[in-house]
């Protein structure tokens, strides 16, 4: 079995999203893909003391039950609301659910080929604060080609990716997107994509489906994932997706930090 959480190097990035990269403590984090509540707990422990909240969307009701128990156990359940449903169903309800507060951080950890669609819905419902950090995990493993293309092409976003090792799999490279929303003075860009991205999206969905719901879940091995992420990196470059890269580094004492 395996546990798909944003731990170790990825966890340090999550901490910076609500800490070092913010001018003031975030009031609201919106997460897509709660799973068992690890990242929601990590966010809540950082922002709860300042009155911040986390709203997390999760499609699997079993995961919702587990996550709510984990949040209670961690002592942060009062700062986290979990919405059970699909992202496209949840987003129209977010303005009311979030009591009119706009998100300072969006963290996407659902299916990568939906990231750009859900981002457009969030923009349509005016859910991003003026300096919102739009962030997403797994944009190299398994991938999110349309999302990356849009963030790189739109003048409303300042895009960077954090290159790091997958949790509990040192040989596998992954990226976390960190894009600063900057709407003022920049017209909203239409989402227009080159045809080659459709094939990349198909490949990312196929390998994700094989890893999660194949004949035996988790059948995509570490070697397969390592090859996939490097092949996708080359395909991104060939398509013109060349974001600014930031690295995770280790101090002499072994602690991890992001070289922003």
Coordinates of C-alpha atoms in Angstrom, one line a residue:
X1 CA 0.0 0.0 0.0
X2 CA 1.0 3.7 -0.1
X3 CA 0.0 7.0 1.5
X4 CA -0.4 9.9 -0.9
X5 CA 0.2 12.9 1.4
X6 CA 2.2 16.0 0.9
X7 CA 4.9 15.2 3.5
X8 CA 8.6 15.8 4.0
X9 CA 9.9 18.3 1.4
X10 CA 6.3 19.0 0.2
X11 CA 5.3 19.8 3.8
X12 CA 7.9 22.5 4.0
X13 CA 6.4 24.1 0.9
X14 CA 2.9 24.0 2.5
X15 CA 4.2 25.7 5.6
X16 CA 5.7 28.5 3.5
X17 CA 2.4 29.0 1.6
X18 CA 0.8 30.2 4.8
X19 CA 3.9 31.6 6.4
X20 CA 7.1 32.9 4.7
X21 CA 5.3 33.8 1.4
X22 CA 2.5 35.9 3.1
X23 CA 2.7 39.5 4.1
X24 CA -0.1 38.8 6.7
X25 CA -1.5 35.6 8.1
X26 CA -4.0 34.1 5.6
X27 CA -7.7 34.4 6.5
X28 CA -8.8 31.6 4.2
X29 CA -7.2 28.6 2.6
X30 CA -9.3 26.6 0.1
X31 CA -8.1 23.1 -0.7
X32 CA -9.3 20.6 -3.3
X33 CA -8.5 17.0 -2.4
X34 CA -8.7 16.6 1.3
X35 CA -7.9 12.9 1.3
X36 CA -7.3 12.0 5.0
X37 CA -6.8 15.6 6.2
X38 CA -3.0 15.8 6.4
X39 CA -2.5 19.1 4.5
X40 CA -5.7 20.6 5.9
X41 CA -4.3 19.9 9.4
X42 CA -1.0 21.3 8.5
X43 CA -2.5 24.5 7.2
X44 CA -4.9 24.9 10.1
X45 CA -2.2 24.5 12.7
X46 CA -0.4 27.5 11.2
X47 CA -3.4 29.9 10.6
X48 CA -5.9 29.0 13.3
X49 CA -4.1 31.1 16.0
X50 CA -4.7 34.2 13.8
X51 CA -8.4 33.4 13.1
X52 CA -7.8 31.8 9.8
X53 CA -9.9 29.0 8.3
X54 CA -9.5 26.1 5.9
X55 CA -12.3 24.9 3.6
X56 CA -11.4 21.6 2.0
X57 CA -13.3 19.8 -0.8
X58 CA -13.3 16.0 -1.0
X59 CA -15.3 13.7 -3.3
X60 CA -14.9 10.5 -1.3
X61 CA -17.3 10.3 1.7
X62 CA -15.1 7.6 3.4
X63 CA -12.1 9.9 3.2
X64 CA -14.2 12.8 4.5
X65 CA -15.1 10.7 7.6
X66 CA -11.4 9.8 8.2
X67 CA -10.3 13.4 7.7
X68 CA -12.8 14.7 10.2
X69 CA -11.6 12.2 12.8
X70 CA -8.0 13.2 12.1
X71 CA -8.8 16.9 12.5
X72 CA -10.6 16.2 15.8
X73 CA -7.6 14.2 17.0
X74 CA -5.3 17.0 16.0
X75 CA -7.4 19.6 17.8
X76 CA -8.0 21.8 14.8
X77 CA -11.5 20.7 13.7
X78 CA -13.0 24.1 14.6
X79 CA -10.8 25.7 11.9
X80 CA -11.6 23.3 9.1
X81 CA -14.8 22.8 7.1
X82 CA -14.9 19.8 4.7
X83 CA -17.3 19.9 1.8
X84 CA -18.1 16.4 0.4
X85 CA -18.7 16.6 -3.4
X86 CA -17.1 17.2 -6.7
X87 CA -15.1 20.5 -7.2
X88 CA -17.5 21.7 -10.0
X89 CA -20.4 21.3 -7.6
X90 CA -18.6 22.8 -4.6
X91 CA -17.2 26.0 -6.2
X92 CA -20.6 27.8 -6.8
X93 CA -21.3 27.3 -3.1
X94 CA -18.0 28.7 -1.8
X95 CA -19.0 32.4 -1.6
X96 CA -21.7 31.4 0.9
X97 CA -19.7 28.7 2.6
X98 CA -16.7 31.0 3.1
X99 CA -19.0 33.9 4.3
X100 CA -17.9 36.3 1.6
X101 CA -14.2 35.9 2.5
X102 CA -11.9 35.4 -0.5
X103 CA -9.1 32.9 -0.5
X104 CA -5.5 33.9 0.3
X105 CA -4.3 30.4 -0.7
X106 CA -5.8 27.9 -3.2
X107 CA -4.2 24.5 -2.9
X108 CA -5.2 22.0 -5.6
X109 CA -4.5 18.3 -5.0
X110 CA -7.3 16.6 -7.0
X111 CA -7.0 15.4 -10.6
X112 CA -4.4 17.5 -12.4
X113 CA -6.3 17.7 -15.7
X114 CA -9.1 19.6 -13.8
X115 CA -6.8 22.2 -12.2
X116 CA -7.3 24.8 -15.0
X117 CA -11.1 24.2 -15.2
X118 CA -11.5 24.7 -11.4
X119 CA -9.3 27.7 -11.5
X120 CA -11.5 29.3 -14.1
X121 CA -14.6 28.5 -12.0
X122 CA -12.9 30.1 -8.9
X123 CA -12.2 33.2 -11.0
X124 CA -15.8 33.3 -12.3
X125 CA -17.1 33.2 -8.7
X126 CA -14.6 35.9 -7.5
X127 CA -13.0 33.7 -4.9
X128 CA -9.4 34.8 -5.2
X129 CA -8.0 37.7 -3.0
X130 CA -5.9 40.3 -4.8
X131 CA -2.6 38.6 -3.8
X132 CA -3.9 35.0 -3.7
X133 CA -1.3 32.2 -4.0
X134 CA -2.7 29.6 -6.5
X135 CA -0.8 26.4 -5.7
X136 CA -1.0 22.8 -6.8
X137 CA 0.7 19.5 -6.1
X138 CA 1.6 16.7 -8.6
X139 CA 2.0 18.9 -11.7
X140 CA 4.9 16.7 -12.9
X141 CA 3.7 13.4 -11.4
X142 CA 1.3 12.7 -12.9
X143 CA 1.0 16.2 -14.5
X144 CA -1.2 19.2 -15.2
X145 CA -0.2 20.5 -18.7
X146 CA -3.2 22.8 -19.4
X147 CA -2.9 24.4 -15.9
X148 CA 0.8 25.1 -16.3
X149 CA 0.3 26.5 -19.8
X150 CA -2.4 28.9 -18.6
X151 CA -0.5 30.1 -15.6
X152 CA 2.6 30.7 -17.7
X153 CA 0.7 32.5 -20.5
X154 CA -1.6 34.7 -18.4
X155 CA -0.3 38.1 -17.3
X156 CA -2.5 37.7 -14.1
X157 CA -0.1 35.1 -12.6
X158 CA 3.5 35.2 -11.6
X159 CA 4.5 31.5 -11.9
X160 CA 7.2 29.4 -10.3
X161 CA 7.4 25.6 -9.7
X162 CA 9.2 24.0 -6.7
X163 CA 11.2 21.0 -7.9
X164 CA 11.4 18.4 -5.2
X165 CA 11.3 14.7 -4.4
X166 CA 8.1 12.8 -4.0
X167 CA 7.2 11.9 -0.4
X168 CA 8.7 8.5 0.5
X169 CA 10.1 8.1 -3.0
X170 CA 13.5 9.8 -3.4
X171 CA 14.0 8.8 -7.0
X172 CA 10.8 10.5 -8.3
X173 CA 10.8 14.2 -9.1
X174 CA 7.6 16.2 -8.7
X175 CA 6.7 19.9 -9.0
X176 CA 4.5 22.1 -6.8
X177 CA 3.1 25.1 -8.6
X178 CA 3.2 28.5 -6.7
X179 CA 1.6 31.3 -8.7
X180 CA 0.9 34.7 -7.3
X181 CA -2.4 36.2 -8.5
X182 CA -2.0 39.8 -9.7
X183 CA -5.3 40.9 -11.3
X184 CA -4.8 44.7 -11.2
X185 CA -3.8 46.3 -14.5
X186 CA -3.9 42.9 -16.3
X187 CA -6.9 41.8 -18.4
X188 CA -8.1 38.3 -17.7
X189 CA -6.6 36.0 -20.3
X190 CA -8.7 33.5 -22.3
X191 CA -7.7 29.9 -21.9
X192 CA -6.3 28.9 -25.3
X193 CA -4.1 25.9 -25.6
X194 CA -1.9 24.2 -28.2
X195 CA -3.2 20.9 -29.5
X196 CA -0.2 19.0 -28.2
X197 CA -1.4 19.5 -24.6
X198 CA -4.4 17.2 -25.2
X199 CA -2.1 14.2 -25.7
X200 CA -0.1 15.0 -22.6
X201 CA -3.3 15.3 -20.6
X202 CA -4.4 11.9 -21.9
X203 CA -1.1 10.4 -20.7
X204 CA -1.3 11.9 -17.3
X205 CA -4.9 10.7 -16.7
X206 CA -4.0 7.3 -18.0
X207 CA -1.1 6.8 -15.6
X208 CA -3.1 8.2 -12.7
X209 CA -5.9 5.8 -13.4
X210 CA -3.5 2.9 -13.6
X211 CA -2.0 3.8 -10.3
X212 CA -5.3 4.3 -8.4
X213 CA -7.8 2.0 -10.0
X214 CA -6.1 -0.6 -12.1
X215 CA -6.4 -4.3 -11.7
X216 CA -4.3 -3.9 -8.5
X217 CA -4.2 -0.3 -7.2
X218 CA -0.7 1.1 -7.0
X219 CA 0.5 -1.1 -10.0
X220 CA 2.6 1.8 -11.3
X221 CA 6.0 1.2 -9.7
X222 CA 8.6 3.7 -8.6
X223 CA 10.7 3.1 -11.7
X224 CA 7.6 3.8 -13.9
X225 CA 6.9 7.0 -12.0
X226 CA 10.5 8.2 -12.2
X227 CA 10.5 7.6 -16.0
X228 CA 7.1 9.3 -16.4
X229 CA 8.0 12.5 -14.5
X230 CA 11.2 12.9 -16.6
X231 CA 9.4 12.2 -19.9
X232 CA 6.7 14.7 -18.9
X233 CA 9.4 17.3 -18.0
X234 CA 10.9 16.9 -21.5
X235 CA 7.4 17.1 -23.1
X236 CA 6.6 20.3 -21.2
X237 CA 9.8 21.9 -22.5
X238 CA 9.0 20.8 -26.1
X239 CA 5.6 22.4 -25.8
X240 CA 7.1 25.7 -24.5
X241 CA 6.2 25.2 -20.8
X242 CA 9.4 26.4 -19.1
X243 CA 8.5 27.8 -15.7
X244 CA 11.0 29.4 -13.3
X245 CA 12.2 26.6 -11.0
X246 CA 12.9 26.8 -7.3
X247 CA 14.7 24.1 -5.4
X248 CA 14.3 22.5 -2.0
X249 CA 17.7 22.3 -0.1
X250 CA 19.0 20.8 3.1
X251 CA 21.0 22.5 5.8
X252 CA 23.9 20.9 7.5
X253 CA 21.7 19.8 10.4
X254 CA 19.4 18.0 7.9
X255 CA 16.5 20.4 8.0
X256 CA 14.8 21.3 4.8
X257 CA 14.1 24.7 3.3
X258 CA 12.9 26.2 0.0
X259 CA 15.3 28.5 -1.7
X260 CA 12.7 31.0 -2.8

